[in-house]
Amino acid sequence: MTAARTLIDPAVVAQIQQRQQLPTTNTARNLSRNRAITAAEWRQAWGSSSKTISDTVGQALTIDDSRQVGAQLMDRMLDFIALSVNIAADDGPAARRNIRDKCWEVLEILGQNVDTAIDAHVELRLADLKRDLDAELSLEREQMTRAADQAQADATEYRRQLDAASAQMIRERTAHADALAALRDQMQRERDAVIVRERAWNEERRQLTADKTAAQDLAASLNRDLGTLTTRLEELTMPAPTALERTSLCLYARTAMNRPDLTQADLPSVPEHVRAAWQAALPTPADQMAQLRAVALPILGRTA
């Protein structure tokens, strides 16, 4: 029997249970019906039915399932029935007792055969199941071994990658720490340099401020000295104004400055623009003389 079938076929069990539920007439012991058959009919029926049953049982013996066990039992029963017929024909009055004894003997043999067949069938099925389980276990063991090997290889690779990543992280962390320390040193140097430059700039700015103040004071002093020198230079280089010029400027300044009380003694206080306007209006002595005549003649009561 193949390994694919179970130990007990559920379909066969269902068929047996169905047959057990069918009503039986117990034909083998229906004596009234057997007696109604003639001897010739009995021999013909016996031979025909025995051959049909033998052929059917012979075919069933070649089937690789639980029907083979039933066929073996029926084959034993056919042998026993044939033997019982011979006993009934030859032993005379002791035939009944002999058949009964032989029946118990055959029942014991059949029971042993059934037990042996069941044990053999169970051992066969157990062997098939063991072989299938061993194959499955071997396959699963091989798969698990491959999986374990792959897992070990993956774990080794992951450990290698982790170690490489850890080493890379340590290198990067060290490089970052060195770069940070160098940056801090550079920042400290630049900070110190900035402090030094700032101090120098402050000192330079203070010095420049002091120099600017001194230069401004010197410039103011030079401007004052220049003004004084310019005035003195003008006084030294320019000829002294004549009486006509002083009188003409005084008369012009009285009108331009709206100071009728102005005298020739106040001429130094006449602004420069008034002097410039006077020189532009009366540039020559003739112009200045005409100015004086225009003022003096009406006072004298003369017209020319």
PDB file of N, CA, C and O in Angstrom, residues 50-124:
ATOM      1  N   SER A  50     -19.700 -20.505  -5.958  1.00  0.00           N
ATOM      2  CA  SER A  50     -18.325 -20.644  -5.452  1.00  0.00           C
ATOM      3  C   SER A  50     -17.330 -20.049  -6.429  1.00  0.00           C
ATOM      4  O   SER A  50     -16.368 -19.353  -6.054  1.00  0.00           O
ATOM      5  N   LYS A  51     -17.557 -20.301  -7.754  1.00  0.00           N
ATOM      6  CA  LYS A  51     -16.632 -19.751  -8.748  1.00  0.00           C
ATOM      7  C   LYS A  51     -16.699 -18.224  -8.781  1.00  0.00           C
ATOM      8  O   LYS A  51     -15.676 -17.536  -8.848  1.00  0.00           O
ATOM      9  N   THR A  52     -17.944 -17.706  -8.730  1.00  0.00           N
ATOM     10  CA  THR A  52     -18.077 -16.234  -8.758  1.00  0.00           C
ATOM     11  C   THR A  52     -17.405 -15.597  -7.547  1.00  0.00           C
ATOM     12  O   THR A  52     -16.664 -14.606  -7.664  1.00  0.00           O
ATOM     13  N   ILE A  53     -17.651 -16.197  -6.374  1.00  0.00           N
ATOM     14  CA  ILE A  53     -17.028 -15.656  -5.150  1.00  0.00           C
ATOM     15  C   ILE A  53     -15.518 -15.791  -5.220  1.00  0.00           C
ATOM     16  O   ILE A  53     -14.769 -14.886  -4.849  1.00  0.00           O
ATOM     17  N   SER A  54     -15.014 -16.946  -5.711  1.00  0.00           N
ATOM     18  CA  SER A  54     -13.563 -17.153  -5.808  1.00  0.00           C
ATOM     19  C   SER A  54     -12.922 -16.137  -6.741  1.00  0.00           C
ATOM     20  O   SER A  54     -11.858 -15.575  -6.445  1.00  0.00           O
ATOM     21  N   ASP A  55     -13.571 -15.889  -7.899  1.00  0.00           N
ATOM     22  CA  ASP A  55     -13.018 -14.887  -8.833  1.00  0.00           C
ATOM     23  C   ASP A  55     -12.994 -13.489  -8.212  1.00  0.00           C
ATOM     24  O   ASP A  55     -12.012 -12.743  -8.316  1.00  0.00           O
ATOM     25  N   THR A  56     -14.091 -13.180  -7.560  1.00  0.00           N
ATOM     26  CA  THR A  56     -14.164 -11.837  -6.939  1.00  0.00           C
ATOM     27  C   THR A  56     -13.128 -11.686  -5.845  1.00  0.00           C
ATOM     28  O   THR A  56     -12.430 -10.666  -5.735  1.00  0.00           O
ATOM     29  N   VAL A  57     -13.007 -12.736  -5.007  1.00  0.00           N
ATOM     30  CA  VAL A  57     -12.015 -12.677  -3.926  1.00  0.00           C
ATOM     31  C   VAL A  57     -10.606 -12.632  -4.496  1.00  0.00           C
ATOM     32  O   VAL A  57      -9.724 -11.923  -3.998  1.00  0.00           O
ATOM     33  N   GLY A  58     -10.371 -13.394  -5.591  1.00  0.00           N
ATOM     34  CA  GLY A  58      -9.043 -13.360  -6.203  1.00  0.00           C
ATOM     35  C   GLY A  58      -8.686 -11.968  -6.705  1.00  0.00           C
ATOM     36  O   GLY A  58      -7.529 -11.526  -6.586  1.00  0.00           O
ATOM     37  N   GLN A  59      -9.668 -11.279  -7.297  1.00  0.00           N
ATOM     38  CA  GLN A  59      -9.402  -9.893  -7.719  1.00  0.00           C
ATOM     39  C   GLN A  59      -9.167  -8.968  -6.524  1.00  0.00           C
ATOM     40  O   GLN A  59      -8.303  -8.097  -6.556  1.00  0.00           O
ATOM     41  N   ALA A  60      -9.951  -9.201  -5.457  1.00  0.00           N
ATOM     42  CA  ALA A  60      -9.811  -8.334  -4.272  1.00  0.00           C
ATOM     43  C   ALA A  60      -8.465  -8.516  -3.596  1.00  0.00           C
ATOM     44  O   ALA A  60      -7.951  -7.596  -2.942  1.00  0.00           O
ATOM     45  N   LEU A  61      -7.884  -9.744  -3.747  1.00  0.00           N
ATOM     46  CA  LEU A  61      -6.580  -9.977  -3.119  1.00  0.00           C
ATOM     47  C   LEU A  61      -5.480  -9.107  -3.730  1.00  0.00           C
ATOM     48  O   LEU A  61      -4.439  -8.875  -3.098  1.00  0.00           O
ATOM     49  N   THR A  62      -5.689  -8.630  -4.946  1.00  0.00           N
ATOM     50  CA  THR A  62      -4.676  -7.793  -5.615  1.00  0.00           C
ATOM     51  C   THR A  62      -4.859  -6.298  -5.334  1.00  0.00           C
ATOM     52  O   THR A  62      -4.038  -5.492  -5.759  1.00  0.00           O
ATOM     53  N   ILE A  63      -5.949  -5.928  -4.640  1.00  0.00           N
ATOM     54  CA  ILE A  63      -6.207  -4.504  -4.349  1.00  0.00           C
ATOM     55  C   ILE A  63      -5.370  -4.074  -3.148  1.00  0.00           C
ATOM     56  O   ILE A  63      -5.322  -4.771  -2.130  1.00  0.00           O
ATOM     57  N   ASP A  64      -4.749  -2.909  -3.283  1.00  0.00           N
ATOM     58  CA  ASP A  64      -3.826  -2.440  -2.245  1.00  0.00           C
ATOM     59  C   ASP A  64      -4.543  -1.505  -1.282  1.00  0.00           C
ATOM     60  O   ASP A  64      -4.224  -0.323  -1.175  1.00  0.00           O
ATOM     61  N   ASP A  65      -5.571  -2.012  -0.592  1.00  0.00           N
ATOM     62  CA  ASP A  65      -6.227  -1.220   0.451  1.00  0.00           C
ATOM     63  C   ASP A  65      -6.836  -2.197   1.447  1.00  0.00           C
ATOM     64  O   ASP A  65      -6.518  -3.401   1.452  1.00  0.00           O
ATOM     65  N   SER A  66      -7.754  -1.672   2.290  1.00  0.00           N
ATOM     66  CA  SER A  66      -8.298  -2.511   3.354  1.00  0.00           C
ATOM     67  C   SER A  66      -9.176  -3.653   2.825  1.00  0.00           C
ATOM     68  O   SER A  66      -9.405  -4.644   3.539  1.00  0.00           O
ATOM     69  N   ARG A  67      -9.667  -3.569   1.577  1.00  0.00           N
ATOM     70  CA  ARG A  67     -10.468  -4.672   1.015  1.00  0.00           C
ATOM     71  C   ARG A  67      -9.629  -5.933   0.826  1.00  0.00           C
ATOM     72  O   ARG A  67     -10.159  -7.040   0.783  1.00  0.00           O
ATOM     73  N   GLN A  68      -8.319  -5.752   0.710  1.00  0.00           N
ATOM     74  CA  GLN A  68      -7.453  -6.923   0.569  1.00  0.00           C
ATOM     75  C   GLN A  68      -7.518  -7.803   1.820  1.00  0.00           C
ATOM     76  O   GLN A  68      -7.504  -9.046   1.746  1.00  0.00           O
ATOM     77  N   VAL A  69      -7.605  -7.164   2.997  1.00  0.00           N
ATOM     78  CA  VAL A  69      -7.701  -7.936   4.247  1.00  0.00           C
ATOM     79  C   VAL A  69      -9.004  -8.725   4.281  1.00  0.00           C
ATOM     80  O   VAL A  69      -9.052  -9.914   4.640  1.00  0.00           O
ATOM     81  N   GLY A  70     -10.119  -8.071   3.886  1.00  0.00           N
ATOM     82  CA  GLY A  70     -11.407  -8.791   3.832  1.00  0.00           C
ATOM     83  C   GLY A  70     -11.379  -9.941   2.837  1.00  0.00           C
ATOM     84  O   GLY A  70     -11.955 -11.018   3.078  1.00  0.00           O
ATOM     85  N   ALA A  71     -10.692  -9.704   1.692  1.00  0.00           N
ATOM     86  CA  ALA A  71     -10.585 -10.770   0.696  1.00  0.00           C
ATOM     87  C   ALA A  71      -9.810 -11.955   1.252  1.00  0.00           C
ATOM     88  O   ALA A  71     -10.155 -13.130   0.986  1.00  0.00           O
ATOM     89  N   GLN A  72      -8.770 -11.699   2.023  1.00  0.00           N
ATOM     90  CA  GLN A  72      -8.016 -12.798   2.632  1.00  0.00           C
ATOM     91  C   GLN A  72      -8.890 -13.597   3.599  1.00  0.00           C
ATOM     92  O   GLN A  72      -8.843 -14.848   3.642  1.00  0.00           O
ATOM     93  N   LEU A  73      -9.737 -12.888   4.371  1.00  0.00           N
ATOM     94  CA  LEU A  73     -10.637 -13.582   5.302  1.00  0.00           C
ATOM     95  C   LEU A  73     -11.659 -14.428   4.541  1.00  0.00           C
ATOM     96  O   LEU A  73     -11.947 -15.593   4.902  1.00  0.00           O
ATOM     97  N   MET A  74     -12.230 -13.844   3.475  1.00  0.00           N
ATOM     98  CA  MET A  74     -13.201 -14.595   2.688  1.00  0.00           C
ATOM     99  C   MET A  74     -12.560 -15.811   2.020  1.00  0.00           C
ATOM    100  O   MET A  74     -13.180 -16.884   1.893  1.00  0.00           O
ATOM    101  N   ASP A  75     -11.290 -15.630   1.601  1.00  0.00           N
ATOM    102  CA  ASP A  75     -10.592 -16.762   0.991  1.00  0.00           C
ATOM    103  C   ASP A  75     -10.441 -17.902   1.996  1.00  0.00           C
ATOM    104  O   ASP A  75     -10.620 -19.093   1.672  1.00  0.00           O
ATOM    105  N   ARG A  76     -10.125 -17.506   3.239  1.00  0.00           N
ATOM    106  CA  ARG A  76     -10.035 -18.524   4.291  1.00  0.00           C
ATOM    107  C   ARG A  76     -11.406 -19.189   4.528  1.00  0.00           C
ATOM    108  O   ARG A  76     -11.516 -20.399   4.730  1.00  0.00           O
ATOM    109  N   MET A  77     -12.461 -18.363   4.470  1.00  0.00           N
ATOM    110  CA  MET A  77     -13.796 -18.909   4.690  1.00  0.00           C
ATOM    111  C   MET A  77     -14.189 -19.873   3.566  1.00  0.00           C
ATOM    112  O   MET A  77     -14.811 -20.930   3.792  1.00  0.00           O
ATOM    113  N   LEU A  78     -13.827 -19.523   2.339  1.00  0.00           N
ATOM    114  CA  LEU A  78     -14.142 -20.415   1.218  1.00  0.00           C
ATOM    115  C   LEU A  78     -13.422 -21.749   1.379  1.00  0.00           C
ATOM    116  O   LEU A  78     -13.981 -22.830   1.132  1.00  0.00           O
ATOM    117  N   ASP A  79     -12.153 -21.665   1.798  1.00  0.00           N
ATOM    118  CA  ASP A  79     -11.410 -22.918   2.044  1.00  0.00           C
ATOM    119  C   ASP A  79     -12.078 -23.744   3.139  1.00  0.00           C
ATOM    120  O   ASP A  79     -12.209 -24.988   3.057  1.00  0.00           O
ATOM    121  N   PHE A  80     -12.521 -23.044   4.198  1.00  0.00           N
ATOM    122  CA  PHE A  80     -13.166 -23.767   5.304  1.00  0.00           C
ATOM    123  C   PHE A  80     -14.493 -24.387   4.867  1.00  0.00           C
ATOM    124  O   PHE A  80     -14.833 -25.532   5.259  1.00  0.00           O
ATOM    125  N   ILE A  81     -15.268 -23.641   4.044  1.00  0.00           N
ATOM    126  CA  ILE A  81     -16.545 -24.192   3.583  1.00  0.00           C
ATOM    127  C   ILE A  81     -16.301 -25.435   2.708  1.00  0.00           C
ATOM    128  O   ILE A  81     -17.007 -26.462   2.816  1.00  0.00           O
ATOM    129  N   ALA A  82     -15.292 -25.333   1.832  1.00  0.00           N
ATOM    130  CA  ALA A  82     -14.977 -26.512   0.996  1.00  0.00           C
ATOM    131  C   ALA A  82     -14.559 -27.691   1.857  1.00  0.00           C
ATOM    132  O   ALA A  82     -14.970 -28.856   1.628  1.00  0.00           O
ATOM    133  N   LEU A  83     -13.742 -27.382   2.884  1.00  0.00           N
ATOM    134  CA  LEU A  83     -13.336 -28.450   3.803  1.00  0.00           C
ATOM    135  C   LEU A  83     -14.536 -29.009   4.556  1.00  0.00           C
ATOM    136  O   LEU A  83     -14.661 -30.247   4.763  1.00  0.00           O
ATOM    137  N   SER A  84     -15.443 -28.139   4.979  1.00  0.00           N
ATOM    138  CA  SER A  84     -16.635 -28.613   5.716  1.00  0.00           C
ATOM    139  C   SER A  84     -17.508 -29.498   4.857  1.00  0.00           C
ATOM    140  O   SER A  84     -18.106 -30.493   5.329  1.00  0.00           O
ATOM    141  N   VAL A  85     -17.618 -29.170   3.564  1.00  0.00           N
ATOM    142  CA  VAL A  85     -18.406 -30.006   2.658  1.00  0.00           C
ATOM    143  C   VAL A  85     -17.799 -31.404   2.582  1.00  0.00           C
ATOM    144  O   VAL A  85     -18.506 -32.436   2.619  1.00  0.00           O
ATOM    145  N   ASN A  86     -16.485 -31.459   2.457  1.00  0.00           N
ATOM    146  CA  ASN A  86     -15.818 -32.771   2.405  1.00  0.00           C
ATOM    147  C   ASN A  86     -16.031 -33.548   3.702  1.00  0.00           C
ATOM    148  O   ASN A  86     -16.259 -34.763   3.684  1.00  0.00           O
ATOM    149  N   ILE A  87     -15.927 -32.793   4.840  1.00  0.00           N
ATOM    150  CA  ILE A  87     -16.141 -33.461   6.137  1.00  0.00           C
ATOM    151  C   ILE A  87     -17.579 -33.990   6.221  1.00  0.00           C
ATOM    152  O   ILE A  87     -17.838 -35.122   6.666  1.00  0.00           O
ATOM    153  N   ALA A  88     -18.564 -33.181   5.804  1.00  0.00           N
ATOM    154  CA  ALA A  88     -19.972 -33.603   5.882  1.00  0.00           C
ATOM    155  C   ALA A  88     -20.244 -34.805   4.976  1.00  0.00           C
ATOM    156  O   ALA A  88     -21.094 -35.640   5.275  1.00  0.00           O
ATOM    157  N   ALA A  89     -19.515 -34.918   3.880  1.00  0.00           N
ATOM    158  CA  ALA A  89     -19.752 -36.018   2.943  1.00  0.00           C
ATOM    159  C   ALA A  89     -19.071 -37.304   3.405  1.00  0.00           C
ATOM    160  O   ALA A  89     -19.551 -38.400   3.098  1.00  0.00           O
ATOM    161  N   ASP A  90     -17.962 -37.238   4.146  1.00  0.00           N
ATOM    162  CA  ASP A  90     -17.162 -38.424   4.434  1.00  0.00           C
ATOM    163  C   ASP A  90     -17.301 -38.927   5.874  1.00  0.00           C
ATOM    164  O   ASP A  90     -17.188 -40.127   6.115  1.00  0.00           O
ATOM    165  N   ASP A  91     -17.497 -38.021   6.859  1.00  0.00           N
ATOM    166  CA  ASP A  91     -17.399 -38.428   8.264  1.00  0.00           C
ATOM    167  C   ASP A  91     -18.686 -39.029   8.814  1.00  0.00           C
ATOM    168  O   ASP A  91     -18.708 -39.577   9.921  1.00  0.00           O
ATOM    169  N   GLY A  92     -19.770 -38.938   8.153  1.00  0.00           N
ATOM    170  CA  GLY A  92     -21.006 -39.547   8.622  1.00  0.00           C
ATOM    171  C   GLY A  92     -21.547 -38.876   9.874  1.00  0.00           C
ATOM    172  O   GLY A  92     -21.654 -37.651   9.914  1.00  0.00           O
ATOM    173  N   PRO A  93     -21.876 -39.701  10.914  1.00  0.00           N
ATOM    174  CA  PRO A  93     -22.509 -39.137  12.116  1.00  0.00           C
ATOM    175  C   PRO A  93     -21.614 -38.132  12.843  1.00  0.00           C
ATOM    176  O   PRO A  93     -22.112 -37.224  13.511  1.00  0.00           O
ATOM    177  N   ALA A  94     -20.285 -38.260  12.749  1.00  0.00           N
ATOM    178  CA  ALA A  94     -19.379 -37.344  13.470  1.00  0.00           C
ATOM    179  C   ALA A  94     -19.109 -36.069  12.694  1.00  0.00           C
ATOM    180  O   ALA A  94     -18.307 -35.236  13.114  1.00  0.00           O
ATOM    181  N   ALA A  95     -19.755 -35.930  11.550  1.00  0.00           N
ATOM    182  CA  ALA A  95     -19.455 -34.746  10.713  1.00  0.00           C
ATOM    183  C   ALA A  95     -19.780 -33.450  11.437  1.00  0.00           C
ATOM    184  O   ALA A  95     -19.016 -32.463  11.378  1.00  0.00           O
ATOM    185  N   ARG A  96     -20.919 -33.381  12.130  1.00  0.00           N
ATOM    186  CA  ARG A  96     -21.319 -32.131  12.798  1.00  0.00           C
ATOM    187  C   ARG A  96     -20.300 -31.719  13.846  1.00  0.00           C
ATOM    188  O   ARG A  96     -19.908 -30.546  13.918  1.00  0.00           O
ATOM    189  N   ARG A  97     -19.891 -32.744  14.642  1.00  0.00           N
ATOM    190  CA  ARG A  97     -18.922 -32.418  15.684  1.00  0.00           C
ATOM    191  C   ARG A  97     -17.597 -31.991  15.069  1.00  0.00           C
ATOM    192  O   ARG A  97     -16.963 -31.032  15.505  1.00  0.00           O
ATOM    193  N   ASN A  98     -17.167 -32.693  14.040  1.00  0.00           N
ATOM    194  CA  ASN A  98     -15.886 -32.364  13.409  1.00  0.00           C
ATOM    195  C   ASN A  98     -15.918 -30.960  12.757  1.00  0.00           C
ATOM    196  O   ASN A  98     -14.951 -30.182  12.826  1.00  0.00           O
ATOM    197  N   ILE A  99     -17.040 -30.688  12.109  1.00  0.00           N
ATOM    198  CA  ILE A  99     -17.156 -29.346  11.487  1.00  0.00           C
ATOM    199  C   ILE A  99     -17.131 -28.268  12.558  1.00  0.00           C
ATOM    200  O   ILE A  99     -16.488 -27.230  12.391  1.00  0.00           O
ATOM    201  N   ARG A 100     -17.837 -28.528  13.702  1.00  0.00           N
ATOM    202  CA  ARG A 100     -17.837 -27.524  14.770  1.00  0.00           C
ATOM    203  C   ARG A 100     -16.432 -27.329  15.337  1.00  0.00           C
ATOM    204  O   ARG A 100     -15.991 -26.190  15.554  1.00  0.00           O
ATOM    205  N   ASP A 101     -15.720 -28.429  15.555  1.00  0.00           N
ATOM    206  CA  ASP A 101     -14.346 -28.283  16.060  1.00  0.00           C
ATOM    207  C   ASP A 101     -13.465 -27.560  15.048  1.00  0.00           C
ATOM    208  O   ASP A 101     -12.642 -26.692  15.414  1.00  0.00           O
ATOM    209  N   LYS A 102     -13.621 -27.968  13.782  1.00  0.00           N
ATOM    210  CA  LYS A 102     -12.823 -27.311  12.744  1.00  0.00           C
ATOM    211  C   LYS A 102     -13.182 -25.822  12.624  1.00  0.00           C
ATOM    212  O   LYS A 102     -12.318 -24.980  12.353  1.00  0.00           O
ATOM    213  N   CYS A 103     -14.468 -25.497  12.878  1.00  0.00           N
ATOM    214  CA  CYS A 103     -14.908 -24.085  12.790  1.00  0.00           C
ATOM    215  C   CYS A 103     -14.210 -23.240  13.849  1.00  0.00           C
ATOM    216  O   CYS A 103     -13.721 -22.146  13.544  1.00  0.00           O
ATOM    217  N   TRP A 104     -14.183 -23.817  15.077  1.00  0.00           N
ATOM    218  CA  TRP A 104     -13.478 -23.055  16.131  1.00  0.00           C
ATOM    219  C   TRP A 104     -11.998 -22.906  15.805  1.00  0.00           C
ATOM    220  O   TRP A 104     -11.385 -21.845  16.036  1.00  0.00           O
ATOM    221  N   GLU A 105     -11.428 -23.964  15.245  1.00  0.00           N
ATOM    222  CA  GLU A 105     -10.012 -23.899  14.868  1.00  0.00           C
ATOM    223  C   GLU A 105      -9.784 -22.828  13.795  1.00  0.00           C
ATOM    224  O   GLU A 105      -8.842 -22.026  13.871  1.00  0.00           O
ATOM    225  N   VAL A 106     -10.714 -22.854  12.799  1.00  0.00           N
ATOM    226  CA  VAL A 106     -10.582 -21.850  11.727  1.00  0.00           C
ATOM    227  C   VAL A 106     -10.794 -20.433  12.269  1.00  0.00           C
ATOM    228  O   VAL A 106     -10.103 -19.486  11.871  1.00  0.00           O
ATOM    229  N   LEU A 107     -11.777 -20.289  13.202  1.00  0.00           N
ATOM    230  CA  LEU A 107     -12.008 -18.957  13.792  1.00  0.00           C
ATOM    231  C   LEU A 107     -10.774 -18.439  14.509  1.00  0.00           C
ATOM    232  O   LEU A 107     -10.423 -17.259  14.427  1.00  0.00           O
ATOM    233  N   GLU A 108     -10.112 -19.392  15.263  1.00  0.00           N
ATOM    234  CA  GLU A 108      -8.886 -18.979  15.936  1.00  0.00           C
ATOM    235  C   GLU A 108      -7.809 -18.584  14.933  1.00  0.00           C
ATOM    236  O   GLU A 108      -7.095 -17.579  15.097  1.00  0.00           O
ATOM    237  N   ILE A 109      -7.709 -19.380  13.842  1.00  0.00           N
ATOM    238  CA  ILE A 109      -6.705 -19.064  12.810  1.00  0.00           C
ATOM    239  C   ILE A 109      -7.034 -17.727  12.150  1.00  0.00           C
ATOM    240  O   ILE A 109      -6.155 -16.892  11.924  1.00  0.00           O
ATOM    241  N   LEU A 110      -8.331 -17.532  11.866  1.00  0.00           N
ATOM    242  CA  LEU A 110      -8.724 -16.261  11.251  1.00  0.00           C
ATOM    243  C   LEU A 110      -8.454 -15.078  12.184  1.00  0.00           C
ATOM    244  O   LEU A 110      -8.018 -14.005  11.749  1.00  0.00           O
ATOM    245  N   GLY A 111      -8.755 -15.306  13.484  1.00  0.00           N
ATOM    246  CA  GLY A 111      -8.469 -14.219  14.444  1.00  0.00           C
ATOM    247  C   GLY A 111      -6.991 -13.880  14.457  1.00  0.00           C
ATOM    248  O   GLY A 111      -6.592 -12.709  14.472  1.00  0.00           O
ATOM    249  N   GLN A 112      -6.159 -14.971  14.480  1.00  0.00           N
ATOM    250  CA  GLN A 112      -4.716 -14.722  14.452  1.00  0.00           C
ATOM    251  C   GLN A 112      -4.296 -14.019  13.153  1.00  0.00           C
ATOM    252  O   GLN A 112      -3.460 -13.120  13.151  1.00  0.00           O
ATOM    253  N   ASN A 113      -4.914 -14.504  12.033  1.00  0.00           N
ATOM    254  CA  ASN A 113      -4.584 -13.863  10.750  1.00  0.00           C
ATOM    255  C   ASN A 113      -5.001 -12.393  10.715  1.00  0.00           C
ATOM    256  O   ASN A 113      -4.297 -11.532  10.163  1.00  0.00           O
ATOM    257  N   VAL A 114      -6.201 -12.153  11.300  1.00  0.00           N
ATOM    258  CA  VAL A 114      -6.643 -10.746  11.353  1.00  0.00           C
ATOM    259  C   VAL A 114      -5.672  -9.909  12.166  1.00  0.00           C
ATOM    260  O   VAL A 114      -5.263  -8.813  11.766  1.00  0.00           O
ATOM    261  N   ASP A 115      -5.313 -10.443  13.346  1.00  0.00           N
ATOM    262  CA  ASP A 115      -4.350  -9.689  14.176  1.00  0.00           C
ATOM    263  C   ASP A 115      -3.041  -9.497  13.450  1.00  0.00           C
ATOM    264  O   ASP A 115      -2.440  -8.403  13.468  1.00  0.00           O
ATOM    265  N   THR A 116      -2.567 -10.600  12.791  1.00  0.00           N
ATOM    266  CA  THR A 116      -1.311 -10.481  12.046  1.00  0.00           C
ATOM    267  C   THR A 116      -1.424  -9.483  10.903  1.00  0.00           C
ATOM    268  O   THR A 116      -0.517  -8.672  10.661  1.00  0.00           O
ATOM    269  N   ALA A 117      -2.578  -9.540  10.196  1.00  0.00           N
ATOM    270  CA  ALA A 117      -2.761  -8.608   9.077  1.00  0.00           C
ATOM    271  C   ALA A 117      -2.830  -7.171   9.567  1.00  0.00           C
ATOM    272  O   ALA A 117      -2.238  -6.241   8.965  1.00  0.00           O
ATOM    273  N   ILE A 118      -3.567  -7.014  10.685  1.00  0.00           N
ATOM    274  CA  ILE A 118      -3.655  -5.648  11.228  1.00  0.00           C
ATOM    275  C   ILE A 118      -2.283  -5.156  11.679  1.00  0.00           C
ATOM    276  O   ILE A 118      -1.881  -4.018  11.400  1.00  0.00           O
ATOM    277  N   ASP A 119      -1.543  -6.066  12.394  1.00  0.00           N
ATOM    278  CA  ASP A 119      -0.206  -5.668  12.839  1.00  0.00           C
ATOM    279  C   ASP A 119       0.691  -5.355  11.648  1.00  0.00           C
ATOM    280  O   ASP A 119       1.441  -4.352  11.656  1.00  0.00           O
ATOM    281  N   ALA A 120       0.609  -6.200  10.606  1.00  0.00           N
ATOM    282  CA  ALA A 120       1.447  -5.953   9.429  1.00  0.00           C
ATOM    283  C   ALA A 120       1.053  -4.646   8.748  1.00  0.00           C
ATOM    284  O   ALA A 120       1.906  -3.870   8.311  1.00  0.00           O
ATOM    285  N   HIS A 121      -0.306  -4.489   8.675  1.00  0.00           N
ATOM    286  CA  HIS A 121      -0.765  -3.244   8.049  1.00  0.00           C
ATOM    287  C   HIS A 121      -0.331  -2.025   8.868  1.00  0.00           C
ATOM    288  O   HIS A 121       0.116  -1.022   8.309  1.00  0.00           O
ATOM    289  N   VAL A 122      -0.461  -2.152  10.191  1.00  0.00           N
ATOM    290  CA  VAL A 122      -0.042  -1.038  11.057  1.00  0.00           C
ATOM    291  C   VAL A 122       1.455  -0.792  10.933  1.00  0.00           C
ATOM    292  O   VAL A 122       1.910   0.355  10.822  1.00  0.00           O
ATOM    293  N   GLU A 123       2.228  -1.903  10.949  1.00  0.00           N
ATOM    294  CA  GLU A 123       3.678  -1.733  10.806  1.00  0.00           C
ATOM    295  C   GLU A 123       4.027  -1.103   9.462  1.00  0.00           C
ATOM    296  O   GLU A 123       4.915  -0.238   9.366  1.00  0.00           O
ATOM    297  N   LEU A 124       3.297  -1.552   8.422  1.00  0.00           N
ATOM    298  CA  LEU A 124       3.559  -0.972   7.098  1.00  0.00           C
ATOM    299  C   LEU A 124       3.236   0.516   7.076  1.00  0.00           C
ATOM    300  O   LEU A 124       4.008   1.322   6.562  1.00  0.00           O
TER     301      LEU A 124
END
